[in-house]
mmCIF file of C-alpha atoms and ligand atoms in Angstrom:
data_model
loop_
_atom_site.group_PDB
_atom_site.id
_atom_site.type_symbol
_atom_site.label_atom_id
_atom_site.label_comp_id
_atom_site.label_asym_id
_atom_site.label_seq_id
_atom_site.Cartn_x
_atom_site.Cartn_y
_atom_site.Cartn_z
ATOM 1 C CA MET A 1 -30.850 9.009 307.855
ATOM 2 C CA SER A 2 -30.773 7.814 303.606
ATOM 3 C CA TYR A 3 -30.841 10.202 300.852
ATOM 4 C CA LYS A 4 -31.843 10.211 297.582
ATOM 5 C CA THR A 5 -29.738 12.240 295.217
ATOM 6 C CA ILE A 6 -26.465 11.828 297.445
ATOM 7 C CA LYS A 7 -24.814 8.399 299.244
ATOM 8 C CA TYR A 8 -23.387 8.752 302.312
ATOM 9 C CA GLU A 9 -20.931 7.144 304.415
ATOM 10 C CA VAL A 10 -18.979 7.867 308.136
ATOM 11 C CA LYS A 11 -15.706 5.517 308.803
ATOM 12 C CA ASP A 12 -12.675 6.217 310.367
ATOM 13 C CA GLY A 13 -14.377 9.354 311.891
ATOM 14 C CA ILE A 14 -14.311 11.037 308.033
ATOM 15 C CA ALA A 15 -17.626 11.276 306.613
ATOM 16 C CA ALA A 16 -17.805 11.160 302.685
ATOM 17 C CA VAL A 17 -20.634 13.097 300.908
ATOM 18 C CA THR A 18 -21.110 11.558 297.259
ATOM 19 C CA ILE A 19 -23.309 13.704 294.767
ATOM 20 C CA ASN A 20 -24.615 11.023 293.172
ATOM 21 C CA ARG A 21 -26.090 12.105 289.810
ATOM 22 C CA PRO A 22 -23.940 10.645 286.953
ATOM 23 C CA ASP A 23 -26.418 11.160 284.500
ATOM 24 C CA VAL A 24 -26.513 14.351 284.480
ATOM 25 C CA LEU A 25 -22.695 15.279 285.697
ATOM 26 C CA ASN A 26 -24.081 15.799 289.428
ATOM 27 C CA ALA A 27 -26.005 18.595 288.690
ATOM 28 C CA LEU A 28 -27.511 20.406 291.310
ATOM 29 C CA SER A 29 -31.752 20.362 291.146
ATOM 30 C CA PRO A 30 -33.695 21.814 294.207
ATOM 31 C CA ASP A 31 -33.732 17.628 295.339
ATOM 32 C CA VAL A 32 -29.719 17.172 295.589
ATOM 33 C CA LEU A 33 -29.568 20.552 297.378
ATOM 34 C CA ASN A 34 -32.070 19.704 300.109
ATOM 35 C CA ASP A 35 -29.980 16.480 300.259
ATOM 36 C CA LEU A 36 -26.950 18.452 301.249
ATOM 37 C CA LEU A 37 -27.940 21.230 303.610
ATOM 38 C CA SER A 38 -29.478 17.937 305.322
ATOM 39 C CA VAL A 39 -26.717 15.895 305.377
ATOM 40 C CA SER A 40 -24.154 18.801 306.227
ATOM 41 C CA GLU A 41 -26.925 19.111 309.450
ATOM 42 C CA GLU A 42 -25.945 15.677 310.136
ATOM 43 C CA ALA A 43 -22.776 15.663 309.828
ATOM 44 C CA GLU A 44 -22.134 18.894 312.008
ATOM 45 C CA LYS A 45 -24.509 16.573 314.508
ATOM 46 C CA ASP A 46 -22.697 13.042 314.971
ATOM 47 C CA LYS A 47 -19.720 13.333 316.878
ATOM 48 C CA ASN A 48 -18.644 10.701 315.122
ATOM 49 C CA VAL A 49 -17.660 12.606 312.461
ATOM 50 C CA LYS A 50 -14.173 15.230 312.668
ATOM 51 C CA VAL A 51 -14.035 15.868 308.936
ATOM 52 C CA VAL A 52 -16.142 15.897 305.518
ATOM 53 C CA ILE A 53 -15.106 14.789 302.268
ATOM 54 C CA LEU A 54 -17.130 15.939 298.849
ATOM 55 C CA THR A 55 -17.018 14.522 295.505
ATOM 56 C CA GLY A 56 -19.120 13.228 292.925
ATOM 57 C CA GLU A 57 -19.680 10.271 290.814
ATOM 58 C CA GLY A 58 -18.628 9.576 287.880
ATOM 59 C CA ARG A 59 -17.009 11.748 285.533
ATOM 60 C CA ALA A 60 -18.200 15.133 287.336
ATOM 61 C CA PHE A 61 -17.739 16.743 290.462
ATOM 62 C CA VAL A 62 -20.553 19.181 289.734
ATOM 63 C CA ALA A 63 -21.111 20.410 286.690
ATOM 64 C CA GLY A 64 -23.574 23.204 287.844
ATOM 65 C CA ALA A 65 -26.988 23.854 289.167
ATOM 66 C CA ASP A 66 -29.529 21.647 286.836
ATOM 67 C CA ILE A 67 -30.305 23.856 283.798
ATOM 68 C CA ALA A 68 -33.471 22.216 283.091
ATOM 69 C CA ALA A 69 -35.158 22.601 286.350
ATOM 70 C CA MET A 70 -34.190 26.134 286.438
ATOM 71 C CA LYS A 71 -36.003 26.557 282.714
ATOM 72 C CA ASN A 72 -39.442 27.660 283.670
ATOM 73 C CA PHE A 73 -38.665 29.311 287.042
ATOM 74 C CA THR A 74 -40.015 32.440 287.759
ATOM 75 C CA THR A 75 -38.173 35.175 289.558
ATOM 76 C CA GLN A 76 -39.691 33.918 292.987
ATOM 77 C CA GLU A 77 -39.101 30.417 292.345
ATOM 78 C CA ALA A 78 -35.397 31.848 290.875
ATOM 79 C CA LEU A 79 -35.130 33.812 294.765
ATOM 80 C CA ALA A 80 -36.059 30.502 296.271
ATOM 81 C CA PHE A 81 -33.772 28.602 294.471
ATOM 82 C CA THR A 82 -30.721 31.124 295.289
ATOM 83 C CA LYS A 83 -31.927 31.097 298.556
ATOM 84 C CA LEU A 84 -31.454 27.307 299.046
ATOM 85 C CA GLY A 85 -27.901 27.507 297.335
ATOM 86 C CA HIS A 86 -26.733 29.776 299.840
ATOM 87 C CA GLY A 87 -28.180 27.718 302.763
ATOM 88 C CA VAL A 88 -26.588 24.727 301.507
ATOM 89 C CA MET A 89 -23.224 26.387 300.695
ATOM 90 C CA ASN A 90 -23.466 28.757 304.376
ATOM 91 C CA SER A 91 -24.231 25.406 305.690
ATOM 92 C CA PHE A 92 -20.766 23.225 304.921
ATOM 93 C CA GLU A 93 -19.022 27.088 305.334
ATOM 94 C CA ARG A 94 -19.806 27.265 309.287
ATOM 95 C CA MET A 95 -19.696 23.477 309.952
ATOM 96 C CA SER A 96 -17.257 23.301 312.390
ATOM 97 C CA LYS A 97 -15.047 20.437 311.307
ATOM 98 C CA ALA A 98 -13.184 20.838 307.925
ATOM 99 C CA VAL A 99 -14.663 19.957 304.520
ATOM 100 C CA LEU A 100 -12.531 19.337 301.677
ATOM 101 C CA ALA A 101 -13.338 19.167 298.319
ATOM 102 C CA ALA A 102 -12.093 16.068 296.108
ATOM 103 C CA VAL A 103 -12.503 17.506 292.781
ATOM 104 C CA ASN A 104 -12.526 14.113 290.395
ATOM 105 C CA GLY A 105 -14.142 16.406 287.229
ATOM 106 C CA PHE A 106 -16.475 18.987 285.975
ATOM 107 C CA ALA A 107 -16.565 21.907 288.713
ATOM 108 C CA LEU A 108 -18.560 24.231 287.324
ATOM 109 C CA GLY A 109 -21.042 26.799 287.840
ATOM 110 C CA GLY A 110 -23.053 25.732 291.550
ATOM 111 C CA GLY A 111 -20.138 22.786 291.436
ATOM 112 C CA MET A 112 -17.407 25.191 291.569
ATOM 113 C CA GLU A 113 -19.334 27.632 294.087
ATOM 114 C CA LEU A 114 -19.922 23.877 296.779
ATOM 115 C CA CYS A 115 -16.020 23.887 296.444
ATOM 116 C CA LEU A 116 -15.501 27.872 297.721
ATOM 117 C CA ALA A 117 -17.626 27.046 300.709
ATOM 118 C CA SER A 118 -15.218 23.998 301.515
ATOM 119 C CA ASP A 119 -11.782 24.677 303.753
ATOM 120 C CA PHE A 120 -9.697 22.881 301.179
ATOM 121 C CA ILE A 121 -10.034 22.061 297.074
ATOM 122 C CA TYR A 122 -7.971 19.204 296.042
ATOM 123 C CA ALA A 123 -8.818 18.354 292.472
ATOM 124 C CA SER A 124 -7.673 15.222 290.501
ATOM 125 C CA LYS A 125 -5.747 16.245 286.412
ATOM 126 C CA LYS A 126 -8.973 15.523 285.093
ATOM 127 C CA ALA A 127 -11.058 18.181 286.872
ATOM 128 C CA LYS A 128 -12.232 21.412 285.481
ATOM 129 C CA PHE A 129 -13.453 24.746 287.122
ATOM 130 C CA GLY A 130 -15.386 27.666 285.862
ATOM 131 C CA GLN A 131 -18.297 29.804 286.340
ATOM 132 C CA PRO A 132 -19.920 29.309 282.903
ATOM 133 C CA GLU A 133 -23.937 30.949 283.700
ATOM 134 C CA MET A 134 -23.073 34.065 281.411
ATOM 135 C CA ASN A 135 -23.386 30.989 278.375
ATOM 136 C CA LEU A 136 -26.809 30.922 280.142
ATOM 137 C CA GLY A 137 -27.884 35.167 280.299
ATOM 138 C CA ILE A 138 -28.082 34.440 284.231
ATOM 139 C CA MET A 139 -25.164 35.209 286.746
ATOM 140 C CA PRO A 140 -23.872 33.323 289.456
ATOM 141 C CA GLY A 141 -26.402 32.288 291.882
ATOM 142 C CA PHE A 142 -24.752 30.386 295.171
ATOM 143 C CA GLY A 143 -21.783 32.603 295.830
ATOM 144 C CA ALA A 144 -19.468 33.171 293.548
ATOM 145 C CA THR A 145 -19.900 36.798 293.227
ATOM 146 C CA GLN A 146 -17.902 36.865 296.374
ATOM 147 C CA ARG A 147 -16.115 34.047 297.988
ATOM 148 C CA LEU A 148 -14.339 33.422 294.279
ATOM 149 C CA ALA A 149 -13.267 36.655 294.879
ATOM 150 C CA HIS A 150 -12.121 36.248 298.015
ATOM 151 C CA VAL A 151 -10.168 33.502 297.348
ATOM 152 C CA VAL A 152 -8.087 34.726 293.793
ATOM 153 C CA GLY A 153 -8.824 38.710 294.265
ATOM 154 C CA ILE A 154 -11.377 40.506 292.319
ATOM 155 C CA ASN A 155 -9.948 40.431 288.981
ATOM 156 C CA LYS A 156 -10.039 37.156 288.637
ATOM 157 C CA ALA A 157 -13.076 36.516 289.461
ATOM 158 C CA ARG A 158 -14.600 39.247 287.271
ATOM 159 C CA GLU A 159 -12.156 37.261 284.409
ATOM 160 C CA LEU A 160 -13.650 33.865 285.178
ATOM 161 C CA ILE A 161 -16.830 35.040 285.996
ATOM 162 C CA TYR A 162 -17.312 36.769 282.735
ATOM 163 C CA THR A 163 -15.639 35.057 279.916
ATOM 164 C CA CYS A 164 -16.839 31.937 281.227
ATOM 165 C CA ASP A 165 -13.797 30.478 280.470
ATOM 166 C CA MET A 166 -12.968 26.425 282.117
ATOM 167 C CA ILE A 167 -9.701 26.108 283.443
ATOM 168 C CA ASP A 168 -8.218 22.634 284.591
ATOM 169 C CA ALA A 169 -6.476 21.558 287.488
ATOM 170 C CA GLU A 170 -2.662 22.697 287.208
ATOM 171 C CA GLU A 171 -4.239 26.554 286.159
ATOM 172 C CA ALA A 172 -6.590 26.843 289.766
ATOM 173 C CA LYS A 173 -3.901 25.563 291.620
ATOM 174 C CA ARG A 174 -1.582 28.750 290.032
ATOM 175 C CA ILE A 175 -4.060 31.227 290.755
ATOM 176 C CA GLY A 176 -5.065 29.606 294.125
ATOM 177 C CA LEU A 177 -8.030 27.291 294.032
ATOM 178 C CA VAL A 178 -6.777 24.396 294.263
ATOM 179 C CA ALA A 179 -4.683 23.852 297.388
ATOM 180 C CA GLU A 180 -2.970 20.179 295.055
ATOM 181 C CA VAL A 181 -3.960 18.461 291.816
ATOM 182 C CA TYR A 182 -3.502 14.480 292.277
ATOM 183 C CA GLU A 183 -3.144 11.725 289.691
ATOM 184 C CA ALA A 184 -7.051 10.558 289.023
ATOM 185 C CA GLU A 185 -7.036 7.394 290.657
ATOM 186 C CA GLU A 186 -5.178 8.327 293.628
ATOM 187 C CA LEU A 187 -7.348 11.448 294.529
ATOM 188 C CA ILE A 188 -9.649 10.103 297.177
ATOM 189 C CA SER A 189 -6.954 7.988 299.314
ATOM 190 C CA LYS A 190 -4.601 11.242 298.906
ATOM 191 C CA VAL A 191 -7.582 13.437 300.290
ATOM 192 C CA THR A 192 -8.168 10.681 302.703
ATOM 193 C CA GLU A 193 -4.562 11.254 303.830
ATOM 194 C CA LYS A 194 -5.219 14.818 304.600
ATOM 195 C CA ALA A 195 -8.166 14.678 306.311
ATOM 196 C CA LYS A 196 -5.819 12.311 308.805
ATOM 197 C CA LEU A 197 -3.580 14.958 309.757
ATOM 198 C CA ILE A 198 -6.707 17.402 309.969
ATOM 199 C CA MET A 199 -8.021 15.177 312.355
ATOM 200 C CA SER A 200 -5.368 14.186 314.802
ATOM 201 C CA LYS A 201 -5.610 18.354 315.700
ATOM 202 C CA GLY A 202 -7.225 20.024 318.311
ATOM 203 C CA PRO A 203 -10.583 19.874 317.033
ATOM 204 C CA CYS A 204 -11.669 23.186 319.294
ATOM 205 C CA GLY A 205 -8.617 24.620 317.897
ATOM 206 C CA ILE A 206 -10.094 23.864 314.241
ATOM 207 C CA ALA A 207 -13.284 24.809 314.859
ATOM 208 C CA ALA A 208 -13.104 28.366 316.281
ATOM 209 C CA THR A 209 -10.206 28.981 313.721
ATOM 210 C CA LYS A 210 -12.550 28.480 311.426
ATOM 211 C CA ARG A 211 -15.256 30.604 312.314
ATOM 212 C CA ILE A 212 -12.745 33.931 313.280
ATOM 213 C CA MET A 213 -11.153 33.163 309.508
ATOM 214 C CA ASN A 214 -14.895 32.885 308.138
ATOM 215 C CA LYS A 215 -16.035 36.000 309.702
ATOM 216 C CA GLY A 216 -13.197 37.959 309.623
ATOM 217 C CA LEU A 217 -13.655 38.411 305.944
ATOM 218 C CA GLY A 218 -16.552 40.363 306.269
ATOM 219 C CA ILE A 219 -15.765 42.712 309.373
ATOM 220 C CA ALA A 220 -13.390 45.623 309.867
ATOM 221 C CA MET A 221 -9.780 44.247 311.246
ATOM 222 C CA ASP A 222 -9.484 45.649 314.347
ATOM 223 C CA SER A 223 -13.047 43.690 314.768
ATOM 224 C CA ALA A 224 -11.279 40.252 312.997
ATOM 225 C CA LEU A 225 -8.042 40.300 315.389
ATOM 226 C CA GLU A 226 -10.827 41.262 318.322
ATOM 227 C CA LEU A 227 -12.480 38.081 317.624
ATOM 228 C CA GLU A 228 -8.868 36.352 317.523
ATOM 229 C CA GLN A 229 -8.109 37.487 320.800
ATOM 230 C CA GLN A 230 -11.290 36.302 322.067
ATOM 231 C CA GLY A 231 -10.934 32.602 320.947
ATOM 232 C CA PHE A 232 -7.279 32.420 321.302
ATOM 233 C CA SER A 233 -8.445 32.987 325.278
ATOM 234 C CA ALA A 234 -11.437 31.003 325.076
ATOM 235 C CA LEU A 235 -9.582 27.779 324.034
ATOM 236 C CA PHE A 236 -7.515 28.118 327.090
ATOM 237 C CA GLY A 237 -10.350 26.275 329.102
ATOM 238 C CA THR A 238 -11.078 23.653 327.319
ATOM 239 C CA GLU A 239 -9.387 20.294 328.146
ATOM 240 C CA ASP A 240 -8.294 20.057 324.760
ATOM 241 C CA LYS A 241 -6.184 22.744 325.706
ATOM 242 C CA LEU A 242 -4.569 20.635 328.801
ATOM 243 C CA GLU A 243 -3.928 17.484 326.851
ATOM 244 C CA GLY A 244 -2.310 18.928 323.598
ATOM 245 C CA ILE A 245 0.201 21.446 325.911
ATOM 246 C CA SER A 246 0.737 18.110 328.734
ATOM 247 C CA ALA A 247 0.978 15.858 325.630
ATOM 248 C CA PHE A 248 4.011 17.816 323.912
ATOM 249 C CA LEU A 249 5.825 18.800 327.773
ATOM 250 C CA GLU A 250 5.034 14.535 328.248
ATOM 251 C CA LYS A 251 6.469 13.699 324.405
ATOM 252 C CA ARG A 252 3.390 11.673 323.399
ATOM 253 C CA LYS A 253 0.744 11.693 321.217
ATOM 254 C CA ALA A 254 -1.923 14.008 322.082
ATOM 255 C CA ASP A 255 -5.396 12.038 322.338
ATOM 256 C CA PHE A 256 -7.906 15.027 321.866
ATOM 257 C CA LYS A 257 -11.507 15.112 322.991
ATOM 258 C CA ASN A 258 -13.320 17.702 321.472
ATOM 259 C CA LYS A 259 -13.921 19.469 324.956
HETATM 260 N N1 COA B 1 -27.867 20.814 284.355
HETATM 261 C C1 COA B 1 -28.331 20.175 283.564
HETATM 262 N N2 COA B 1 -28.040 18.507 283.168
HETATM 263 C C2 COA B 1 -26.628 19.023 282.937
HETATM 264 C C3 COA B 1 -25.747 19.860 283.220
HETATM 265 C C4 COA B 1 -26.867 21.082 284.175
HETATM 266 N N3 COA B 1 -25.728 21.601 284.983
HETATM 267 N N4 COA B 1 -24.812 19.782 282.906
HETATM 268 C C5 COA B 1 -25.138 18.340 281.810
HETATM 269 N N5 COA B 1 -25.714 18.160 282.128
HETATM 270 C C6 COA B 1 -26.272 16.799 281.692
HETATM 271 C C7 COA B 1 -26.457 17.368 280.113
HETATM 272 O O1 COA B 1 -27.965 17.629 279.048
HETATM 273 C C8 COA B 1 -26.253 15.420 279.273
HETATM 274 O O2 COA B 1 -27.521 15.336 279.370
HETATM 275 P P1 COA B 1 -28.283 14.280 278.148
HETATM 276 O O3 COA B 1 -27.251 12.621 278.746
HETATM 277 O O4 COA B 1 -29.583 14.071 278.633
HETATM 278 O O5 COA B 1 -28.322 15.521 276.976
HETATM 279 C C9 COA B 1 -25.204 15.275 280.248
HETATM 280 O O6 COA B 1 -25.808 15.749 281.543
HETATM 281 C C10 COA B 1 -24.081 14.586 279.616
HETATM 282 O O7 COA B 1 -23.478 15.979 279.544
HETATM 283 P P2 COA B 1 -23.120 16.630 278.019
HETATM 284 O O8 COA B 1 -22.732 18.035 277.677
HETATM 285 O O9 COA B 1 -23.636 15.807 277.060
HETATM 286 O O10 COA B 1 -21.738 16.144 278.228
HETATM 287 P P3 COA B 1 -19.901 16.814 277.398
HETATM 288 O O11 COA B 1 -19.100 15.756 278.122
HETATM 289 O O12 COA B 1 -20.280 16.812 276.381
HETATM 290 O O13 COA B 1 -20.107 18.706 278.364
HETATM 291 C C11 COA B 1 -20.128 20.071 279.709
HETATM 292 C C12 COA B 1 -20.248 18.722 279.606
HETATM 293 C C13 COA B 1 -19.931 20.276 282.011
HETATM 294 C C14 COA B 1 -19.749 20.219 279.203
HETATM 295 C C15 COA B 1 -21.522 19.851 279.567
HETATM 296 O O14 COA B 1 -22.438 19.694 279.766
HETATM 297 C C16 COA B 1 -22.226 21.484 280.041
HETATM 298 O O15 COA B 1 -21.879 22.637 279.581
HETATM 299 N N6 COA B 1 -22.336 21.618 281.101
HETATM 300 C C17 COA B 1 -23.156 22.463 281.553
HETATM 301 C C18 COA B 1 -22.505 23.637 282.740
HETATM 302 C C19 COA B 1 -22.795 24.607 283.074
HETATM 303 O O16 COA B 1 -23.051 25.760 282.162
HETATM 304 N N7 COA B 1 -23.397 24.734 284.380
HETATM 305 C C20 COA B 1 -23.423 26.279 284.739
HETATM 306 C C21 COA B 1 -25.128 25.933 284.858
HETATM 307 S S1 COA B 1 -26.129 27.292 285.811
#
């Protein structure tokens, strides 16, 4: 499928999704959100895709929801927009494959929320993060009120949201938002190395772990631990488990088939 507002390339098991509206710092218009929703579904279905990397064209990752597009929204239109945004974030978060955000520049508002729906956030030294919605008299609408608090704790999340402070990559790493910070020129190659490392692991195990870790955040500990028991035991019915354990015992590299 071809997309109007994003570039999409699948190579060697890695799906690279590049948001491509550099003139407006890759702001998330309804068109971009619809493209992102479709591409997440395409990548999920494609058996050749093992890992997804999200990034932005130009000097921004995503500088937020499209402010010009939002100017005349009625409350009903705003509701449809936040639901669309949530659909996109949920779709990436619920993919069975790992999603890595490679943050090349501004990740603000909906851009930071797209990062929060990813499994890991890697940042260039030029990256900047923030939730500036209160500058506009509105509030985060694509998941930050919940996901940011899960990642950095509720106090830090409140502070970032109420003050609209923009933080750099090192500070984002210090508060646990970002996994690693790289030189700008190295960002994509370093994130690709991480993607390849993750791809070499058992895909059934990653899919089950991702689903259970995400689900576990919203339910009671006992129920979450039961999900872990079910996930762990279900993997013993997979070919991946047979291959992984046999490869270890035979002192060879595992060749997982995602079955
Ligand atoms: N929605 C729509 N357009 C946006 C945008 C957004 N979220 N963010 C930036 N743009 C546009 C600007 O309007 C400008 O367009 P123009 O060239 O037609 O004037 C272009 O992108 C470049 O942005 P500019 O502000 O000139 O760049 P800058 O380097 O001076 O500042 C930012 C960069 C990110 C600090 C600034 O653009 C900004 O604050 N953006 C809004 C961030 C925000 O509030 N996001 C949350 C939205 S809910």
